[in-house]
PDB file of C-alpha atoms in Angstrom:
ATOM      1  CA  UNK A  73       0.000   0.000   0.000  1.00  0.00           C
ATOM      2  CA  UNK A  74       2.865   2.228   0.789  1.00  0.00           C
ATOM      3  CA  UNK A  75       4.239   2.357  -2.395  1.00  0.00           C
ATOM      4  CA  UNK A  76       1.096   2.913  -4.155  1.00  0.00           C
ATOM      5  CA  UNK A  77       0.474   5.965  -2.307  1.00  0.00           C
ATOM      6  CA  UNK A  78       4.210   7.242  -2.980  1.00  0.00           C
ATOM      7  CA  UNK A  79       3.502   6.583  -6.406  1.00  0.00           C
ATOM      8  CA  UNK A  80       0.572   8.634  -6.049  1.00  0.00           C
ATOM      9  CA  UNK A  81       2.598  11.223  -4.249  1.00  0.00           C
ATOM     10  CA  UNK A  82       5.699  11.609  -6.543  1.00  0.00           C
ATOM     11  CA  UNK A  83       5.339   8.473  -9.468  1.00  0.00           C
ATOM     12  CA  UNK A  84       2.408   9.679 -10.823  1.00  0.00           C
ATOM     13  CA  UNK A  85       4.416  12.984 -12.408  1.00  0.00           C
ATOM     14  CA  UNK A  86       6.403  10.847 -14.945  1.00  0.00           C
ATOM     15  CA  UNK A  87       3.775   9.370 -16.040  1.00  0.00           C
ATOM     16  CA  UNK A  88       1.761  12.570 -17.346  1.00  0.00           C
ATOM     17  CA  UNK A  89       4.732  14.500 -18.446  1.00  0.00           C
ATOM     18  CA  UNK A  90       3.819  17.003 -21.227  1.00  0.00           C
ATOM     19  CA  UNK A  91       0.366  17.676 -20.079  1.00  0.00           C
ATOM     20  CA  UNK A  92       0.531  21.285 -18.297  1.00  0.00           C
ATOM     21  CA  UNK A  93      -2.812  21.053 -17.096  1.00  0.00           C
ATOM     22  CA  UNK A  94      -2.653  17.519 -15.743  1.00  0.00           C
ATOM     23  CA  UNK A  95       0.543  18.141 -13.616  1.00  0.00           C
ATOM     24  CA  UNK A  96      -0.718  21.609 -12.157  1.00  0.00           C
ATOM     25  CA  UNK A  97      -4.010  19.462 -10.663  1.00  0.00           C
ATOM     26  CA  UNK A  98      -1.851  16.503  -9.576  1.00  0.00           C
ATOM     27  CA  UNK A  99       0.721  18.903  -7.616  1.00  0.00           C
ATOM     28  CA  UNK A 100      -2.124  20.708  -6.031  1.00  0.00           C
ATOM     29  CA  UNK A 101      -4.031  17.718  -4.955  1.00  0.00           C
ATOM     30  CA  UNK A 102      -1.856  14.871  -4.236  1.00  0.00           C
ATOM     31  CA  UNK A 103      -2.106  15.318  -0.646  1.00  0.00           C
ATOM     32  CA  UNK A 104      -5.816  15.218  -0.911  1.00  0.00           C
ATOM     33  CA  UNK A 105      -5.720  12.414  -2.873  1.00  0.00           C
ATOM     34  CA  UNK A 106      -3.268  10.131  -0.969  1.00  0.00           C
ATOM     35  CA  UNK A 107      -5.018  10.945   2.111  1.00  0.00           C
ATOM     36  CA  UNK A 108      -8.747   9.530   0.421  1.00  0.00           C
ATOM     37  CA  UNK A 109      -7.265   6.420  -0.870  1.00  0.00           C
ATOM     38  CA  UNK A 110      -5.376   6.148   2.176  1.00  0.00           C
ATOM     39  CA  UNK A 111      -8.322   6.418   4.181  1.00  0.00           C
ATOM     40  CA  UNK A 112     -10.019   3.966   1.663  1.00  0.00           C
ATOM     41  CA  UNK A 113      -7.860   1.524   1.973  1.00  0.00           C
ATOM     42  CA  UNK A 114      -7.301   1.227   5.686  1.00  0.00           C
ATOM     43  CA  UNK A 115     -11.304   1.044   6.173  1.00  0.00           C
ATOM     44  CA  UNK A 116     -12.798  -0.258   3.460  1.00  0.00           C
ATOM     45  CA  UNK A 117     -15.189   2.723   2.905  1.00  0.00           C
ATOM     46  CA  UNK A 118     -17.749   2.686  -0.411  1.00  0.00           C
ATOM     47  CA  UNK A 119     -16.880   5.750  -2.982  1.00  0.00           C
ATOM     48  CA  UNK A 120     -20.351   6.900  -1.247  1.00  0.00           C
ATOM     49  CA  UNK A 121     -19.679   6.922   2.322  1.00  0.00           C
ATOM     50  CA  UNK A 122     -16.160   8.109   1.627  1.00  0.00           C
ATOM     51  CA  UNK A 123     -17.694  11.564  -0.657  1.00  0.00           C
ATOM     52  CA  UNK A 124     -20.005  11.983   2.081  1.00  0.00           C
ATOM     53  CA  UNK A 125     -17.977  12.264   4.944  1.00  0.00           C
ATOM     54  CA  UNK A 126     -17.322  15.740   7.135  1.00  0.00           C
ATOM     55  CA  UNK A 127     -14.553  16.682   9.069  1.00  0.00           C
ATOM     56  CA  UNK A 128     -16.544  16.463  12.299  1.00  0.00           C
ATOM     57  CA  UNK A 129     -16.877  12.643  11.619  1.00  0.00           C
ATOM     58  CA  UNK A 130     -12.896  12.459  11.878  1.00  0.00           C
ATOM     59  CA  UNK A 131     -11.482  11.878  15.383  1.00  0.00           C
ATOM     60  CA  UNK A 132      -7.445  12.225  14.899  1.00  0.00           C
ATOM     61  CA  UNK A 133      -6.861  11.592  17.928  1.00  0.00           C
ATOM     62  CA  UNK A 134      -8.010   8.553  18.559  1.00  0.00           C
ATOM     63  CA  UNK A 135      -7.705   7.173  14.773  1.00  0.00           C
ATOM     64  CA  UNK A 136     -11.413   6.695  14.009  1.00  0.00           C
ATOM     65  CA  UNK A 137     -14.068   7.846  11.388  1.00  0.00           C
ATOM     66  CA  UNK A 138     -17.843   8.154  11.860  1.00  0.00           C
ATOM     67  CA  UNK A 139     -19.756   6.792   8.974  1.00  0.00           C
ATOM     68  CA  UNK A 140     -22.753   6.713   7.955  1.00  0.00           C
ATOM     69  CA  UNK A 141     -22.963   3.590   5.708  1.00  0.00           C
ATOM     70  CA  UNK A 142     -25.789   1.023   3.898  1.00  0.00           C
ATOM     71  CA  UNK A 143     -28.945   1.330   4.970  1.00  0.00           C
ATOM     72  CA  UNK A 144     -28.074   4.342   6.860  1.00  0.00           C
ATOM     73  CA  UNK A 145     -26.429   2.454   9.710  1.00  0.00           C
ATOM     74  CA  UNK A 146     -23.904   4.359  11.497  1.00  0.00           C
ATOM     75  CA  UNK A 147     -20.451   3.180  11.980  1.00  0.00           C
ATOM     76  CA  UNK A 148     -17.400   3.866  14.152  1.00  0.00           C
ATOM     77  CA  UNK A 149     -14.025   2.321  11.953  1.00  0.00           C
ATOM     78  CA  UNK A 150     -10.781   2.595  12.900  1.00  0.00           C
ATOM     79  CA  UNK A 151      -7.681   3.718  10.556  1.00  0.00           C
ATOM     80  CA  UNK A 152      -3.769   2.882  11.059  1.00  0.00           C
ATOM     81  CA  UNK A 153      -1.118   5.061  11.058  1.00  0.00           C
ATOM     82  CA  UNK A 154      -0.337   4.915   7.431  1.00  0.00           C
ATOM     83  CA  UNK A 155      -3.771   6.967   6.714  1.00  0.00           C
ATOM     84  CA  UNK A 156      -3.820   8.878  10.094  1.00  0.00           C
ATOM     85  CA  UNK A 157      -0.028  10.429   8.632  1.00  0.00           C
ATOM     86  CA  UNK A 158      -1.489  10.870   5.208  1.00  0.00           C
ATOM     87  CA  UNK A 159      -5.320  12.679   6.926  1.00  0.00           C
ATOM     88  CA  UNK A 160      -3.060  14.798   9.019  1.00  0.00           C
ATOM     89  CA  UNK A 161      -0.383  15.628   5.921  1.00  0.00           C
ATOM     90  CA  UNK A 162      -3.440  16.797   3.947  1.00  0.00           C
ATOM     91  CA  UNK A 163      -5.355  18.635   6.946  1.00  0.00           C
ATOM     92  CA  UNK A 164      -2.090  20.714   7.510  1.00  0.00           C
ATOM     93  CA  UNK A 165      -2.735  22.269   4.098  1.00  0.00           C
ATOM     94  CA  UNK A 166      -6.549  22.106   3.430  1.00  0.00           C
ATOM     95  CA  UNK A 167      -7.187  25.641   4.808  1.00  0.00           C
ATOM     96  CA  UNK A 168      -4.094  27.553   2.921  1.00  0.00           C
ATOM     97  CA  UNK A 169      -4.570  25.544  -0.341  1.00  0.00           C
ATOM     98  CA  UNK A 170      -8.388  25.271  -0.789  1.00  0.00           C
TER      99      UNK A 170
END
């Protein structure tokens, strides 16, 4: 999983070389981006329940996410370290970049 995200993170530029546009949206939302998958893959979250999430249902501190999944059945799931670095990397610029 690691590498997949670094790939996200710093791979993923030679791969769309020549496209202006392309690299400009990658640079300014890799963080973003590594933090969702992140967060997808350490919890198994649907697309669905992962675009409707808030901020409030984030709790850094003690590594879990409130969800609201299937049959509107609410959730508490925990996340590892991997995604809580990756949440935190992409929190730490959310304000100044968006």
């Amino acid at each position: 999983m690691k590498e997949f995200l670094d790939f996200i993170n710093e791979g993923y530029l030679s791969v769309i070389t020549g496209n202006t546009r392309s690299i400009n949206y990658h640079i300014k939302n890799r963080e973003r981006d590594r933090a969702i998958i992140s967060l997808a893959l350490a919890t198994g979250l649907r697309t669905m329940e992962l675009a409707n999430l808030e901020l409030d249902d984030l709790n850094m501190r003690n590594g879990v996410i409130d969800v609201l999944g299937k049959g509107n059945q609410k959730d508490t799931l925990p996340f590892g370290p991997l995604a809580k670095e990756h949440l935190q990397a992409y929190l730490d610029i959310r304000t100044d970049r968006y």
